[in-house]
């Protein structure tokens, strides 16, 4: 298994949870299911390989400064598929 991405909790309260994720090349989050709707804001260019249920694999490139939103229930393992470190902020909408 590859090394694990670093997760740093920045805010956690009754309304939001904000976490910074930092990935070395090849690092991954491990399989997880998102409990809340969330927004990702790319701090660096992101070259991600998403492992999805049922064996599906998707490659996604997101430029630094771009953002996207996903619904609660999203299940995946996120891997830095690039050859440079990548970082993003995840904002979970708890309430």
mmCIF file of N, CA and C in Angstrom:
data_model
loop_
_atom_site.group_PDB
_atom_site.id
_atom_site.type_symbol
_atom_site.label_atom_id
_atom_site.label_comp_id
_atom_site.label_asym_id
_atom_site.label_seq_id
_atom_site.Cartn_x
_atom_site.Cartn_y
_atom_site.Cartn_z
ATOM 1 N N UNK A 1 0.846 -1.193 0.000
ATOM 2 C CA UNK A 1 0.000 0.000 0.000
ATOM 3 C C UNK A 1 0.882 1.244 0.000
ATOM 4 N N UNK A 2 0.440 2.282 -0.679
ATOM 5 C CA UNK A 2 1.177 3.534 -0.729
ATOM 6 C C UNK A 2 1.046 4.268 0.598
ATOM 7 N N UNK A 3 1.850 5.310 0.752
ATOM 8 C CA UNK A 3 1.764 6.109 1.974
ATOM 9 C C UNK A 3 0.445 6.859 2.038
ATOM 10 N N UNK A 4 0.070 7.240 3.253
ATOM 11 C CA UNK A 4 -1.214 7.894 3.479
ATOM 12 C C UNK A 4 -1.077 9.404 3.368
ATOM 13 N N UNK A 5 -2.102 10.035 2.808
ATOM 14 C CA UNK A 5 -2.151 11.496 2.743
ATOM 15 C C UNK A 5 -2.236 12.053 4.156
ATOM 16 N N UNK A 6 -1.713 13.247 4.342
ATOM 17 C CA UNK A 6 -1.774 13.939 5.629
ATOM 18 C C UNK A 6 -3.040 14.770 5.690
ATOM 19 N N UNK A 7 -3.829 14.606 6.769
ATOM 20 C CA UNK A 7 -5.060 15.367 6.954
ATOM 21 C C UNK A 7 -4.908 16.249 8.186
ATOM 22 N N UNK A 8 -5.076 17.557 8.009
ATOM 23 C CA UNK A 8 -4.953 18.520 9.099
ATOM 24 C C UNK A 8 -6.288 19.222 9.297
ATOM 25 N N UNK A 9 -6.910 18.975 10.450
ATOM 26 C CA UNK A 9 -8.201 19.603 10.776
ATOM 27 C C UNK A 9 -7.963 21.090 11.035
ATOM 28 N N UNK A 10 -8.695 21.955 10.329
ATOM 29 C CA UNK A 10 -8.536 23.397 10.473
ATOM 30 C C UNK A 10 -9.691 24.007 11.263
ATOM 31 N N UNK A 11 -10.916 23.540 10.995
ATOM 32 C CA UNK A 11 -12.118 24.002 11.696
ATOM 33 C C UNK A 11 -13.022 22.788 11.872
ATOM 34 N N UNK A 12 -13.626 22.689 13.042
ATOM 35 C CA UNK A 12 -14.635 21.663 13.269
ATOM 36 C C UNK A 12 -15.641 22.227 14.263
ATOM 37 N N UNK A 13 -16.835 22.556 13.761
ATOM 38 C CA UNK A 13 -17.877 23.093 14.639
ATOM 39 C C UNK A 13 -19.231 22.542 14.202
ATOM 40 N N UNK A 14 -20.295 23.094 14.713
ATOM 41 C CA UNK A 14 -21.644 22.584 14.453
ATOM 42 C C UNK A 14 -22.100 22.794 13.009
ATOM 43 N N UNK A 15 -21.432 23.661 12.252
ATOM 44 C CA UNK A 15 -21.863 23.966 10.883
ATOM 45 C C UNK A 15 -20.926 23.443 9.802
ATOM 46 N N UNK A 16 -19.625 23.461 10.059
ATOM 47 C CA UNK A 16 -18.659 23.059 9.035
ATOM 48 C C UNK A 16 -17.492 22.287 9.646
ATOM 49 N N UNK A 17 -16.865 21.511 8.772
ATOM 50 C CA UNK A 17 -15.591 20.880 9.124
ATOM 51 C C UNK A 17 -14.670 21.137 7.946
ATOM 52 N N UNK A 18 -13.526 21.755 8.219
ATOM 53 C CA UNK A 18 -12.575 22.125 7.174
ATOM 54 C C UNK A 18 -11.275 21.374 7.435
ATOM 55 N N UNK A 19 -10.823 20.638 6.418
ATOM 56 C CA UNK A 19 -9.623 19.819 6.546
ATOM 57 C C UNK A 19 -8.715 20.072 5.352
ATOM 58 N N UNK A 20 -7.436 20.232 5.633
ATOM 59 C CA UNK A 20 -6.437 20.337 4.556
ATOM 60 C C UNK A 20 -5.825 18.957 4.348
ATOM 61 N N UNK A 21 -5.753 18.542 3.075
ATOM 62 C CA UNK A 21 -5.128 17.276 2.715
ATOM 63 C C UNK A 21 -3.880 17.550 1.897
ATOM 64 N N UNK A 22 -2.782 16.919 2.289
ATOM 65 C CA UNK A 22 -1.507 17.021 1.578
ATOM 66 C C UNK A 22 -1.063 15.618 1.181
ATOM 67 N N UNK A 23 -0.737 15.457 -0.093
ATOM 68 C CA UNK A 23 -0.368 14.158 -0.650
ATOM 69 C C UNK A 23 1.026 14.215 -1.263
ATOM 70 N N UNK A 24 1.896 13.330 -0.869
ATOM 71 C CA UNK A 24 3.129 13.092 -1.618
ATOM 72 C C UNK A 24 2.731 12.316 -2.880
ATOM 73 N N UNK A 25 3.569 12.271 -3.897
ATOM 74 C CA UNK A 25 3.242 11.440 -5.058
ATOM 75 C C UNK A 25 2.966 9.996 -4.612
ATOM 76 N N UNK A 26 1.870 9.446 -5.080
ATOM 77 C CA UNK A 26 1.492 8.079 -4.730
ATOM 78 C C UNK A 26 0.703 7.948 -3.434
ATOM 79 N N UNK A 27 0.621 9.003 -2.644
ATOM 80 C CA UNK A 27 -0.124 8.928 -1.373
ATOM 81 C C UNK A 27 -1.619 8.845 -1.647
ATOM 82 N N UNK A 28 -2.350 8.276 -0.712
ATOM 83 C CA UNK A 28 -3.787 8.083 -0.879
ATOM 84 C C UNK A 28 -4.525 8.317 0.427
ATOM 85 N N UNK A 29 -5.837 8.533 0.289
ATOM 86 C CA UNK A 29 -6.667 8.746 1.480
ATOM 87 C C UNK A 29 -7.053 7.440 2.143
ATOM 88 N N UNK A 30 -7.108 6.364 1.379
ATOM 89 C CA UNK A 30 -7.729 5.128 1.844
ATOM 90 C C UNK A 30 -9.224 5.212 1.550
ATOM 91 N N UNK A 31 -9.865 4.064 1.488
ATOM 92 C CA UNK A 31 -11.297 4.026 1.182
ATOM 93 C C UNK A 31 -12.091 4.719 2.272
ATOM 94 N N UNK A 32 -13.064 5.548 1.857
ATOM 95 C CA UNK A 32 -13.927 6.242 2.812
ATOM 96 C C UNK A 32 -15.228 6.654 2.130
ATOM 97 N N UNK A 33 -16.241 6.908 2.971
ATOM 98 C CA UNK A 33 -17.542 7.386 2.517
ATOM 99 C C UNK A 33 -17.773 8.744 3.163
ATOM 100 N N UNK A 34 -18.150 9.720 2.360
ATOM 101 C CA UNK A 34 -18.397 11.066 2.874
ATOM 102 C C UNK A 34 -19.757 11.131 3.569
ATOM 103 N N UNK A 35 -19.737 11.534 4.822
ATOM 104 C CA UNK A 35 -20.941 11.620 5.642
ATOM 105 C C UNK A 35 -21.775 12.859 5.308
ATOM 106 N N UNK A 36 -21.123 13.903 4.793
ATOM 107 C CA UNK A 36 -21.777 15.188 4.523
ATOM 108 C C UNK A 36 -21.501 15.634 3.087
ATOM 109 N N UNK A 37 -22.359 16.533 2.562
ATOM 110 C CA UNK A 37 -22.030 17.223 1.319
ATOM 111 C C UNK A 37 -20.721 17.966 1.549
ATOM 112 N N UNK A 38 -19.914 18.128 0.486
ATOM 113 C CA UNK A 38 -18.624 18.777 0.673
ATOM 114 C C UNK A 38 -18.169 19.510 -0.572
ATOM 115 N N UNK A 39 -17.236 20.429 -0.346
ATOM 116 C CA UNK A 39 -16.612 21.214 -1.405
ATOM 117 C C UNK A 39 -15.107 21.001 -1.308
ATOM 118 N N UNK A 40 -14.460 20.820 -2.448
ATOM 119 C CA UNK A 40 -12.998 20.712 -2.534
ATOM 120 C C UNK A 40 -12.479 21.964 -3.229
ATOM 121 N N UNK A 41 -11.445 22.589 -2.644
ATOM 122 C CA UNK A 41 -10.761 23.718 -3.256
ATOM 123 C C UNK A 41 -9.304 23.309 -3.454
ATOM 124 N N UNK A 42 -8.860 23.286 -4.704
ATOM 125 C CA UNK A 42 -7.492 22.862 -5.025
ATOM 126 C C UNK A 42 -6.500 23.965 -4.664
ATOM 127 N N UNK A 43 -5.518 23.621 -3.841
ATOM 128 C CA UNK A 43 -4.433 24.554 -3.514
ATOM 129 C C UNK A 43 -3.301 24.449 -4.532
ATOM 130 N N UNK A 44 -3.137 23.263 -5.090
ATOM 131 C CA UNK A 44 -2.149 23.004 -6.137
ATOM 132 C C UNK A 44 -2.889 22.343 -7.297
ATOM 133 N N UNK A 45 -2.221 22.173 -8.414
ATOM 134 C CA UNK A 45 -2.802 21.348 -9.466
ATOM 135 C C UNK A 45 -2.962 19.935 -8.892
ATOM 136 N N UNK A 46 -4.109 19.319 -9.171
ATOM 137 C CA UNK A 46 -4.403 17.980 -8.666
ATOM 138 C C UNK A 46 -4.451 17.005 -9.830
ATOM 139 N N UNK A 47 -3.660 15.950 -9.752
ATOM 140 C CA UNK A 47 -3.730 14.848 -10.698
ATOM 141 C C UNK A 47 -4.124 13.632 -9.870
ATOM 142 N N UNK A 48 -5.415 13.302 -9.897
ATOM 143 C CA UNK A 48 -5.951 12.292 -8.991
ATOM 144 C C UNK A 48 -6.420 11.056 -9.733
ATOM 145 N N UNK A 49 -6.196 9.932 -9.106
ATOM 146 C CA UNK A 49 -6.815 8.676 -9.531
ATOM 147 C C UNK A 49 -7.838 8.351 -8.456
ATOM 148 N N UNK A 50 -9.098 8.216 -8.858
ATOM 149 C CA UNK A 50 -10.175 7.893 -7.936
ATOM 150 C C UNK A 50 -10.558 6.437 -8.127
ATOM 151 N N UNK A 51 -10.386 5.651 -7.079
ATOM 152 C CA UNK A 51 -10.880 4.283 -7.084
ATOM 153 C C UNK A 51 -12.306 4.334 -6.554
ATOM 154 N N UNK A 52 -13.233 3.749 -7.314
ATOM 155 C CA UNK A 52 -14.649 3.822 -6.995
ATOM 156 C C UNK A 52 -15.192 2.416 -6.756
ATOM 157 N N UNK A 53 -16.338 2.319 -6.093
ATOM 158 C CA UNK A 53 -16.930 0.999 -5.848
ATOM 159 C C UNK A 53 -17.137 0.233 -7.155
ATOM 160 N N UNK A 54 -17.053 -1.071 -7.061
ATOM 161 C CA UNK A 54 -17.264 -1.912 -8.236
ATOM 162 C C UNK A 54 -16.047 -2.020 -9.132
ATOM 163 N N UNK A 55 -14.903 -1.482 -8.681
ATOM 164 C CA UNK A 55 -13.676 -1.588 -9.463
ATOM 165 C C UNK A 55 -13.449 -0.478 -10.468
ATOM 166 N N UNK A 56 -14.376 0.474 -10.572
ATOM 167 C CA UNK A 56 -14.197 1.592 -11.502
ATOM 168 C C UNK A 56 -13.044 2.474 -11.047
ATOM 169 N N UNK A 57 -12.266 2.964 -11.990
ATOM 170 C CA UNK A 57 -11.168 3.894 -11.725
ATOM 171 C C UNK A 57 -11.348 5.092 -12.643
ATOM 172 N N UNK A 58 -11.231 6.280 -12.057
ATOM 173 C CA UNK A 58 -11.393 7.509 -12.837
ATOM 174 C C UNK A 58 -10.184 8.406 -12.568
ATOM 175 N N UNK A 59 -9.646 9.020 -13.618
ATOM 176 C CA UNK A 59 -8.561 9.981 -13.457
ATOM 177 C C UNK A 59 -9.126 11.380 -13.633
ATOM 178 N N UNK A 60 -8.792 12.263 -12.684
ATOM 179 C CA UNK A 60 -9.342 13.612 -12.658
ATOM 180 C C UNK A 60 -8.196 14.604 -12.496
ATOM 181 N N UNK A 61 -8.201 15.659 -13.309
ATOM 182 C CA UNK A 61 -7.224 16.737 -13.190
ATOM 183 C C UNK A 61 -7.996 18.002 -12.826
ATOM 184 N N UNK A 62 -7.563 18.666 -11.757
ATOM 185 C CA UNK A 62 -8.177 19.913 -11.308
ATOM 186 C C UNK A 62 -7.057 20.930 -11.138
ATOM 187 N N UNK A 63 -7.219 22.096 -11.691
ATOM 188 C CA UNK A 63 -6.201 23.146 -11.610
ATOM 189 C C UNK A 63 -6.236 23.862 -10.268
ATOM 190 N N UNK A 64 -5.096 24.351 -9.817
ATOM 191 C CA UNK A 64 -5.009 25.130 -8.578
ATOM 192 C C UNK A 64 -6.011 26.277 -8.633
ATOM 193 N N UNK A 65 -6.751 26.476 -7.537
ATOM 194 C CA UNK A 65 -7.736 27.538 -7.455
ATOM 195 C C UNK A 65 -9.136 27.125 -7.863
ATOM 196 N N UNK A 66 -9.284 25.991 -8.535
ATOM 197 C CA UNK A 66 -10.608 25.516 -8.921
ATOM 198 C C UNK A 66 -11.275 24.819 -7.740
ATOM 199 N N UNK A 67 -12.609 24.746 -7.793
ATOM 200 C CA UNK A 67 -13.377 24.095 -6.733
ATOM 201 C C UNK A 67 -14.464 23.234 -7.361
ATOM 202 N N UNK A 68 -14.878 22.207 -6.618
ATOM 203 C CA UNK A 68 -16.024 21.396 -7.030
ATOM 204 C C UNK A 68 -16.749 20.892 -5.796
ATOM 205 N N UNK A 69 -18.021 20.482 -5.982
ATOM 206 C CA UNK A 69 -18.872 20.028 -4.886
ATOM 207 C C UNK A 69 -19.352 18.612 -5.149
ATOM 208 N N UNK A 70 -19.478 17.836 -4.072
ATOM 209 C CA UNK A 70 -20.005 16.474 -4.168
ATOM 210 C C UNK A 70 -21.025 16.254 -3.046
ATOM 211 N N UNK A 71 -21.897 15.279 -3.256
ATOM 212 C CA UNK A 71 -22.935 14.957 -2.287
ATOM 213 C C UNK A 71 -22.450 13.972 -1.228
ATOM 214 N N UNK A 72 -23.115 14.015 -0.086
ATOM 215 C CA UNK A 72 -22.884 13.012 0.948
ATOM 216 C C UNK A 72 -23.105 11.632 0.338
ATOM 217 N N UNK A 73 -22.395 10.647 0.856
ATOM 218 C CA UNK A 73 -22.519 9.285 0.354
ATOM 219 C C UNK A 73 -21.485 8.914 -0.686
ATOM 220 N N UNK A 74 -20.717 9.907 -1.169
ATOM 221 C CA UNK A 74 -19.645 9.617 -2.127
ATOM 222 C C UNK A 74 -18.652 8.664 -1.470
ATOM 223 N N UNK A 75 -18.326 7.577 -2.169
ATOM 224 C CA UNK A 75 -17.378 6.581 -1.654
ATOM 225 C C UNK A 75 -16.229 6.445 -2.641
ATOM 226 N N UNK A 76 -14.994 6.517 -2.121
ATOM 227 C CA UNK A 76 -13.831 6.406 -3.003
ATOM 228 C C UNK A 76 -12.534 6.320 -2.203
ATOM 229 N N UNK A 77 -11.459 6.060 -2.927
ATOM 230 C CA UNK A 77 -10.093 6.208 -2.441
ATOM 231 C C UNK A 77 -9.429 7.187 -3.402
ATOM 232 N N UNK A 78 -8.850 8.265 -2.874
ATOM 233 C CA UNK A 78 -8.217 9.299 -3.696
ATOM 234 C C UNK A 78 -6.708 9.096 -3.644
ATOM 235 N N UNK A 79 -6.072 9.027 -4.806
ATOM 236 C CA UNK A 79 -4.625 8.790 -4.912
ATOM 237 C C UNK A 79 -3.996 9.927 -5.712
ATOM 238 N N UNK A 80 -2.863 10.440 -5.232
ATOM 239 C CA UNK A 80 -2.090 11.409 -6.021
ATOM 240 C C UNK A 80 -1.406 10.630 -7.125
ATOM 241 N N UNK A 81 -1.920 10.782 -8.325
ATOM 242 C CA UNK A 81 -1.420 10.043 -9.475
ATOM 243 C C UNK A 81 -0.327 10.815 -10.214
ATOM 244 N N UNK A 82 -0.037 12.033 -9.735
ATOM 245 C CA UNK A 82 0.993 12.853 -10.366
ATOM 246 C C UNK A 82 2.366 12.574 -9.782
ATOM 247 N N UNK A 83 3.364 13.301 -10.300
ATOM 248 C CA UNK A 83 4.735 13.102 -9.823
ATOM 249 C C UNK A 83 5.208 14.251 -8.933
ATOM 250 N N UNK A 84 4.286 15.121 -8.526
ATOM 251 C CA UNK A 84 4.605 16.206 -7.597
ATOM 252 C C UNK A 84 3.583 16.186 -6.450
ATOM 253 N N UNK A 85 3.917 16.780 -5.307
ATOM 254 C CA UNK A 85 2.951 16.841 -4.201
ATOM 255 C C UNK A 85 1.702 17.600 -4.622
ATOM 256 N N UNK A 86 0.570 17.256 -3.998
ATOM 257 C CA UNK A 86 -0.677 17.977 -4.259
ATOM 258 C C UNK A 86 -1.382 18.238 -2.930
ATOM 259 N N UNK A 87 -2.176 19.320 -2.899
ATOM 260 C CA UNK A 87 -2.894 19.713 -1.684
ATOM 261 C C UNK A 87 -4.249 20.299 -2.046
ATOM 262 N N UNK A 88 -5.234 20.015 -1.176
ATOM 263 C CA UNK A 88 -6.543 20.644 -1.319
ATOM 264 C C UNK A 88 -7.170 20.834 0.055
ATOM 265 N N UNK A 89 -8.170 21.719 0.072
ATOM 266 C CA UNK A 89 -8.982 21.959 1.262
ATOM 267 C C UNK A 89 -10.335 21.310 1.015
ATOM 268 N N UNK A 90 -10.802 20.546 2.016
ATOM 269 C CA UNK A 90 -12.134 19.945 1.965
ATOM 270 C C UNK A 90 -13.017 20.650 2.989
ATOM 271 N N UNK A 91 -14.149 21.170 2.532
ATOM 272 C CA UNK A 91 -15.097 21.865 3.407
ATOM 273 C C UNK A 91 -16.367 21.025 3.445
ATOM 274 N N UNK A 92 -16.634 20.435 4.615
ATOM 275 C CA UNK A 92 -17.830 19.611 4.786
ATOM 276 C C UNK A 92 -18.937 20.459 5.377
ATOM 277 N N UNK A 93 -20.142 20.339 4.814
ATOM 278 C CA UNK A 93 -21.298 21.120 5.235
ATOM 279 C C UNK A 93 -22.097 20.290 6.243
ATOM 280 N N UNK A 94 -21.716 20.411 7.518
ATOM 281 C CA UNK A 94 -22.243 19.562 8.578
ATOM 282 C C UNK A 94 -23.702 19.886 8.882
ATOM 283 N N UNK A 95 -24.059 21.156 8.877
ATOM 284 C CA UNK A 95 -25.442 21.536 9.213
ATOM 285 C C UNK A 95 -26.130 22.177 8.031
#
